[in-house]
Short mmCIF file of C-alpha atoms and ligand atoms in Angstrom, two decimals:
data_model
loop_
_atom_site.label_atom_id
_atom_site.label_comp_id
_atom_site.label_asym_id
_atom_site.label_seq_id
_atom_site.Cartn_x
_atom_site.Cartn_y
_atom_site.Cartn_z
CA UNK F 1 133.88 93.86 105.60
CA UNK F 2 133.00 91.39 102.71
CA UNK F 3 130.21 92.41 100.80
CA UNK F 4 128.14 90.51 98.36
CA UNK F 5 126.51 92.93 95.93
CA UNK F 6 123.62 91.98 93.32
CA UNK F 7 123.55 94.01 90.40
CA UNK F 8 127.03 95.24 91.01
CA UNK F 9 127.39 96.12 86.91
CA UNK F 10 124.16 98.40 87.16
CA UNK F 11 124.05 102.27 86.84
CA UNK F 12 123.78 102.28 90.86
CA UNK F 13 125.87 98.75 91.60
CA UNK F 14 128.86 100.02 89.51
CA UNK F 15 129.16 103.21 91.75
CA UNK F 16 128.51 101.24 94.98
CA UNK F 17 131.27 98.58 93.97
CA UNK F 18 134.32 101.23 94.11
CA UNK F 19 132.62 103.34 97.24
CA UNK F 20 132.98 99.99 99.22
CA UNK F 21 136.42 99.18 97.80
CA UNK F 22 137.45 102.75 98.70
CA UNK F 23 135.81 102.51 102.00
CA UNK F 24 138.15 99.36 102.78
CA UNK F 25 135.68 96.48 102.00
CA UNK F 26 135.97 93.64 100.25
CA UNK F 27 133.32 92.95 97.44
CA UNK F 28 132.03 89.71 95.99
CA UNK F 29 129.91 90.96 92.92
CA UNK F 30 127.15 88.60 91.32
CA UNK F 31 127.85 88.39 87.60
CA UNK F 32 125.32 86.54 84.98
CA UNK F 33 127.92 86.92 82.28
CA UNK F 34 131.42 86.98 81.43
CA UNK F 35 131.22 90.65 80.37
CA UNK F 36 129.99 91.52 83.79
CA UNK F 37 132.32 89.19 85.33
CA UNK F 38 135.27 90.86 83.54
CA UNK F 39 134.19 94.19 84.28
CA UNK F 40 134.01 93.33 88.35
CA UNK F 41 137.42 91.78 88.20
CA UNK F 42 138.63 95.49 86.53
CA UNK F 43 137.13 97.34 89.49
CA UNK F 44 138.65 95.12 91.78
CA UNK F 45 135.85 92.91 93.19
CA UNK F 46 135.48 89.11 93.27
CA UNK F 47 133.50 87.24 91.12
CA UNK F 48 130.40 85.32 91.84
CA UNK F 49 128.49 83.33 88.85
CA UNK F 50 124.94 83.50 89.12
CA UNK F 51 121.65 85.24 88.59
CA UNK F 52 118.56 86.06 90.06
CA UNK F 53 116.98 83.19 88.47
CA UNK F 54 119.31 80.94 90.20
CA UNK F 55 118.34 80.92 93.71
CA UNK F 56 121.36 78.88 94.84
CA UNK F 57 123.78 81.27 93.56
CA UNK F 58 121.99 84.07 95.82
CA UNK F 59 122.23 81.72 98.99
CA UNK F 60 125.77 80.63 98.43
CA UNK F 61 126.95 84.48 97.62
CA UNK F 62 125.15 85.62 100.96
CA UNK F 63 126.38 82.95 102.99
CA UNK F 64 129.95 84.04 101.83
CA UNK F 65 129.45 87.73 102.85
CA UNK F 66 129.41 89.54 106.07
CA UNK F 67 126.80 91.48 104.60
CA UNK F 68 124.79 92.09 101.21
CA UNK F 69 123.63 95.08 98.98
CA UNK F 70 120.87 94.18 96.86
CA UNK F 71 120.65 96.54 93.40
CA UNK F 72 120.13 94.12 90.86
CA UNK F 73 116.42 94.37 89.42
CA UNK F 74 114.67 92.93 85.91
CA UNK F 75 113.70 96.29 84.16
CA UNK F 76 111.05 94.87 81.94
CA UNK F 77 108.38 97.29 82.86
CA UNK F 78 106.31 95.57 80.21
CA UNK F 79 106.33 92.06 82.24
CA UNK F 80 106.40 93.96 85.85
CA UNK F 81 104.74 91.31 87.98
CA UNK F 82 107.36 88.21 87.15
CA UNK F 83 110.15 90.72 87.94
CA UNK F 84 108.71 92.06 91.30
CA UNK F 85 108.06 88.26 92.04
CA UNK F 86 111.80 87.69 91.19
CA UNK F 87 113.05 90.57 93.44
CA UNK F 88 110.68 89.20 96.11
CA UNK F 89 112.26 85.95 96.11
CA UNK F 90 115.68 86.94 95.55
CA UNK F 91 115.18 88.95 98.71
CA UNK F 92 113.89 86.13 100.56
CA UNK F 93 116.48 84.01 99.69
CA UNK F 94 119.42 86.59 100.49
CA UNK F 95 117.96 87.21 103.49
CA UNK F 96 117.58 83.21 104.81
CA UNK F 97 121.35 83.31 104.29
CA UNK F 98 121.71 85.60 107.05
CA UNK F 99 119.15 84.87 109.55
CA UNK F 100 119.64 85.01 112.86
CA UNK F 101 123.56 86.60 112.21
CA UNK F 102 122.17 90.60 112.83
CA UNK F 103 124.19 90.79 109.43
CA UNK F 104 123.20 93.58 107.30
CA UNK F 105 121.14 93.32 104.06
CA UNK F 106 120.24 96.65 102.17
CA UNK F 107 117.53 96.23 100.04
CA UNK F 108 116.23 98.72 97.27
CA UNK F 109 112.97 100.54 97.15
CA UNK F 110 111.46 103.20 95.40
CA UNK F 111 110.37 106.93 97.05
CA UNK F 112 107.58 106.87 94.30
CA UNK F 113 105.65 104.18 95.77
CA UNK F 114 105.44 105.23 99.16
CA UNK F 115 102.17 106.60 100.88
CA UNK F 116 102.79 110.10 101.73
CA UNK F 117 101.26 111.68 104.85
CA UNK F 118 102.52 115.02 105.02
CA UNK F 119 104.00 117.68 102.54
CA UNK F 120 106.90 115.33 102.07
CA UNK F 121 107.18 111.72 102.02
CA UNK F 122 109.28 110.58 105.28
CA UNK F 123 111.13 107.59 106.03
CA UNK F 124 108.03 106.89 108.66
CA UNK F 125 105.92 106.62 105.68
CA UNK F 126 104.93 103.10 104.83
CA UNK F 127 105.01 101.55 101.02
CA UNK F 128 102.01 101.55 98.99
CA UNK F 129 100.47 98.00 99.44
CA UNK F 130 98.85 98.14 95.77
CA UNK F 131 102.50 98.50 94.17
CA UNK F 132 103.35 95.03 92.94
CA UNK F 133 107.14 95.30 93.79
CA UNK F 134 107.42 93.95 97.61
CA UNK F 135 111.17 94.42 98.25
CA UNK F 136 110.11 96.58 101.37
CA UNK F 137 107.90 94.13 102.79
CA UNK F 138 110.21 91.23 102.16
CA UNK F 139 112.76 93.01 104.03
CA UNK F 140 110.82 94.00 106.99
CA UNK F 141 109.69 90.51 107.11
CA UNK F 142 113.44 89.43 107.20
CA UNK F 143 114.43 91.94 110.18
CA UNK F 144 111.97 89.95 112.33
CA UNK F 145 114.21 87.07 111.84
CA UNK F 146 117.46 88.49 112.99
CA UNK F 147 118.97 90.18 109.93
CA UNK F 148 119.97 93.61 110.17
CA UNK F 149 117.55 94.44 106.82
CA UNK F 150 116.69 97.98 106.05
CA UNK F 151 115.61 99.63 102.93
CA UNK F 152 117.10 102.25 100.70
CA UNK F 153 114.82 104.14 98.90
CA UNK F 154 116.00 105.85 95.41
CA UNK F 155 113.98 108.60 93.80
CA UNK F 156 112.66 108.18 90.23
CA UNK F 157 115.88 110.11 88.83
CA UNK F 158 119.02 108.70 90.18
CA UNK F 159 121.36 110.60 88.02
CA UNK F 160 124.80 111.05 86.67
CA UNK F 161 127.04 109.67 83.82
CA UNK F 162 125.54 106.55 82.34
CA UNK F 163 122.09 107.38 83.35
CA UNK F 164 119.77 105.03 81.10
CA UNK F 165 116.73 105.77 83.47
CA UNK F 166 113.71 107.63 83.30
CA UNK F 167 115.17 110.99 82.05
CA UNK F 168 117.28 109.67 79.45
CA UNK F 169 113.78 108.19 78.48
CA UNK F 170 111.97 111.80 78.49
CA UNK F 171 114.98 113.15 76.53
CA UNK F 172 114.90 110.39 73.59
CA UNK F 173 110.84 111.03 73.38
CA UNK F 174 111.46 114.89 73.33
CA UNK F 175 113.86 114.08 70.31
CA UNK F 176 111.62 111.61 68.84
CA UNK F 177 108.56 114.16 69.00
CA UNK F 178 110.70 117.39 68.42
CA UNK F 179 108.64 119.08 71.55
CA UNK F 180 109.87 118.58 75.22
CA UNK F 181 106.49 118.31 77.42
CA UNK F 182 105.35 118.47 80.76
CA UNK F 183 101.92 117.06 82.01
CA UNK F 184 99.24 119.49 83.25
CA UNK F 185 100.63 122.41 84.95
CA UNK F 186 103.91 120.58 85.49
CA UNK F 187 104.33 121.54 88.79
CA UNK F 188 104.12 118.00 89.99
CA UNK F 189 107.83 117.20 91.56
CA UNK F 190 110.04 114.55 91.32
CA UNK F 191 113.31 113.92 93.93
CA UNK F 192 116.12 113.04 92.72
CA UNK F 193 119.85 111.83 93.79
CA UNK F 194 123.07 111.64 92.10
CA UNK F 195 124.60 108.16 91.88
CA UNK F 196 127.90 108.93 93.82
CA UNK F 197 125.49 110.31 96.57
CA UNK F 198 123.09 107.40 96.56
CA UNK F 199 126.58 105.02 96.66
CA UNK F 200 127.75 106.54 99.59
CA UNK F 201 124.23 106.48 101.50
CA UNK F 202 124.53 102.27 100.73
CA UNK F 203 128.24 102.16 101.92
CA UNK F 204 126.63 104.03 105.15
CA UNK F 205 123.74 101.81 105.56
CA UNK F 206 125.74 98.86 105.18
CA UNK F 207 128.34 99.98 108.16
CA UNK F 208 125.74 101.36 110.43
CA UNK F 209 122.11 100.76 109.38
CA UNK F 210 119.88 99.04 111.56
CA UNK F 211 117.25 96.46 111.38
CA UNK F 212 113.93 97.46 109.80
CA UNK F 213 115.05 101.07 108.93
CA UNK F 214 113.79 102.73 105.94
CA UNK F 215 116.67 105.26 104.19
CA UNK F 216 115.93 107.95 101.76
CA UNK F 217 118.75 108.29 99.26
CA UNK F 218 117.21 111.94 98.30
CA UNK F 219 119.22 115.06 97.47
CA UNK F 220 117.03 117.22 96.01
CA UNK F 221 113.38 117.03 97.41
CA UNK F 222 111.14 117.75 94.40
CA UNK F 223 112.23 119.30 91.00
CA UNK F 224 109.09 120.35 89.23
CA UNK F 225 108.55 118.12 86.38
CA UNK F 226 108.23 121.25 84.18
CA UNK F 227 111.83 122.54 85.06
CA UNK F 228 112.89 118.89 83.67
CA UNK F 229 110.99 119.39 80.30
CA UNK F 230 112.15 123.25 80.29
CA UNK F 231 116.12 122.32 80.42
CA UNK F 232 115.34 119.44 78.11
CA UNK F 233 113.94 121.85 75.91
CA UNK F 234 116.73 124.23 75.91
CA UNK F 235 119.13 121.46 75.48
CA UNK F 236 117.73 119.99 72.39
CA UNK F 237 116.55 123.35 71.09
CA UNK F 238 112.96 122.30 70.81
CA UNK F 239 109.70 123.93 71.97
CA UNK F 240 108.37 123.19 75.66
CA UNK F 241 104.61 122.16 75.70
CA UNK F 242 101.94 121.40 77.94
CA UNK F 243 99.99 118.07 77.62
CA UNK F 244 97.04 117.02 79.04
CA UNK F 245 96.32 113.74 81.49
CA UNK F 246 94.50 112.55 78.51
CA UNK F 247 97.33 113.41 75.78
CA UNK F 248 100.07 112.19 78.18
CA UNK F 249 99.54 108.77 77.53
CA UNK F 250 100.04 109.00 73.69
CA UNK F 251 102.80 111.48 74.25
CA UNK F 252 104.85 109.53 76.85
CA UNK F 253 104.18 105.72 76.54
CA UNK F 254 104.42 103.95 79.52
CA UNK F 255 106.43 106.38 81.24
CA UNK F 256 103.51 108.91 81.51
CA UNK F 257 102.25 107.70 85.01
CA UNK F 258 105.65 108.25 86.60
CA UNK F 259 106.36 111.38 84.91
CA UNK F 260 103.15 112.77 86.34
CA UNK F 261 103.56 111.66 89.83
CA UNK F 262 103.82 114.23 92.80
CA UNK F 263 106.44 112.86 95.12
CA UNK F 264 108.18 115.35 97.12
CA UNK F 265 110.21 113.40 99.47
CA UNK F 266 112.42 114.35 102.61
CA UNK F 267 115.52 112.58 103.49
CA UNK F 268 116.17 114.78 107.26
CA UNK F 269 116.29 111.31 108.95
CA UNK F 270 118.22 109.73 106.87
CA UNK F 271 121.01 112.34 107.08
CA UNK F 272 120.74 112.53 110.75
CA UNK F 273 120.93 108.88 111.58
CA UNK F 274 123.48 107.83 109.39
CA UNK F 275 125.25 111.02 108.79
CA UNK F 276 124.89 111.35 105.11
CA UNK F 277 125.40 114.55 103.09
CA UNK F 278 124.79 114.65 99.39
CA UNK F 279 127.31 116.77 97.72
CA UNK F 280 127.11 115.83 94.03
CA UNK F 281 125.41 118.16 91.71
CA UNK F 282 121.59 118.13 92.03
CA UNK F 283 119.57 117.16 88.66
CA UNK F 284 118.89 120.38 87.11
CA UNK F 285 122.93 121.32 87.28
CA UNK F 286 123.57 117.60 86.10
CA UNK F 287 121.27 117.77 83.16
CA UNK F 288 122.87 121.07 82.30
CA UNK F 289 126.10 119.10 81.83
CA UNK F 290 126.78 117.82 78.29
CA UNK F 291 126.75 114.18 78.88
CA UNK F 292 122.89 113.82 79.22
CA UNK F 293 122.79 115.03 75.55
CA UNK F 294 125.89 113.27 73.72
CA UNK F 295 124.63 110.70 71.20
CA UNK F 296 123.25 107.84 72.61
CA UNK F 297 125.91 105.26 73.08
CA UNK F 298 124.12 102.73 75.56
CA UNK F 299 120.42 101.54 76.09
CA UNK F 300 117.99 103.66 77.34
CA UNK F 301 115.17 102.34 79.67
CA UNK F 302 112.49 100.41 77.16
CA UNK F 303 109.53 98.77 78.01
CA UNK F 304 110.56 95.61 76.63
N1 LIG P 401 118.53 104.51 88.02
C1 LIG P 401 117.73 104.98 88.62
O1 LIG P 401 116.98 106.18 88.63
C2 LIG P 401 116.38 103.99 90.00
C3 LIG P 401 115.72 104.85 90.78
C4 LIG P 401 114.69 104.10 91.49
C5 LIG P 401 115.00 103.11 91.71
N2 LIG P 401 115.99 102.30 91.27
C6 LIG P 401 116.48 100.86 91.37
O2 LIG P 401 117.60 100.88 92.39
C7 LIG P 401 118.37 99.49 91.70
C8 LIG P 401 119.26 99.88 91.05
O3 LIG P 401 119.06 100.20 89.65
P1 LIG P 401 120.23 100.58 88.36
O4 LIG P 401 119.60 101.83 87.71
O5 LIG P 401 121.31 100.42 88.78
O6 LIG P 401 119.48 99.36 87.28
P2 LIG P 401 120.16 98.83 85.87
O7 LIG P 401 121.18 99.63 85.29
O8 LIG P 401 119.42 98.49 85.14
O9 LIG P 401 121.19 97.61 86.45
C9 LIG P 401 120.60 96.40 86.90
C10 LIG P 401 121.55 95.55 87.84
O10 LIG P 401 121.02 94.10 88.06
C11 LIG P 401 121.36 93.16 87.00
N3 LIG P 401 120.57 92.28 86.67
C12 LIG P 401 119.30 92.48 86.01
N4 LIG P 401 118.81 91.16 85.87
C13 LIG P 401 119.24 90.27 86.49
C14 LIG P 401 119.39 89.03 86.80
N5 LIG P 401 118.03 88.42 86.00
N6 LIG P 401 120.19 88.18 87.27
C15 LIG P 401 121.33 88.69 87.81
N7 LIG P 401 121.47 89.97 87.56
C16 LIG P 401 120.53 91.04 87.16
C17 LIG P 401 122.26 93.85 86.10
O11 LIG P 401 123.09 92.80 85.49
P3 LIG P 401 123.82 93.12 83.86
O12 LIG P 401 124.80 94.01 84.00
O13 LIG P 401 124.17 91.44 83.39
O14 LIG P 401 122.81 93.34 82.87
C18 LIG P 401 122.72 95.17 86.47
O15 LIG P 401 124.01 94.86 87.13
C19 LIG P 401 117.13 98.85 91.01
O16 LIG P 401 116.31 98.06 92.13
C20 LIG P 401 116.13 100.09 90.57
O17 LIG P 401 114.84 99.55 90.64
C21 LIG P 401 116.88 102.89 90.41
#
């Protein structure tokens, strides 16, 4: 199929593109710069110039495709409301172009923002209505309009070479402060997935996903925060220390509330429904690989 991919040059999207091509699909990738366009051509994709702000570019990209994978997001945590609103508007536009066609639209969500009902968050659990990002709600509304819209929830750590998300931020804080910290008893858990396993799941959801479904791209159900801090401490050769909840905000800055969350998550239903099996290294094994601790060349997620 011909898939329109938003965010095809991002950490996740740049793994999704080759995964789709390997699976025999054609990719039309949204590019907002010449640099992005060049990298898409190099990856064997077609280029669709536009941006999240250019609504018409989203509409025409989706209209020209047999299905859409939406991974673009404006990661500005200091101005999250407008970023969330741009995401909601983008999903509505992409889906509007597919309405009544039963074509698939895969939207990206997060496992940390679900209302967990049991020991592990499951695909049955609804999103937290208080969270400003409304990707899931927007996708659910489209499922009712004849779009095969589903949500792929990613855990707080999608890891692998090129990661510039939460874990590299924790590493740079440990470098700056000379200690690797965890919050409270450090037993709160983060689920995780390797980006190559996640990209395979995006492909399966595109090919086989059902309207209104939620999929969990989770390989590690819950890695204790303390284990993450311990690997970072060992790799950087700095002490591993405990921070109280009160001290955490000062030590970790904007990432403190995320690193303090306990979000153990299952992907059993996803694995069963789509036949997905994560095969890549887990978070701790990947953190023990050297690429996380090489000198930083790219940007690390920041709040501005
Ligand atoms: N990585 C993780 O650990 C993780 C965890 C949970 C959820 N997620 C979610 O997964 C999705 C993909 O994340 P990621 O890590 O791949 O993000 P990323 O590396 O920051 O990539 C973001 C992508 O979106 C594009 N983009 C940003 N602003 C845009 C705009 N205004 N118009 C058009 N394109 C724009 C970027 O294009 P440029 O290349 O031009 O900048 C890039 O292709 C996001 O929804 C994210 O919130 C990621």
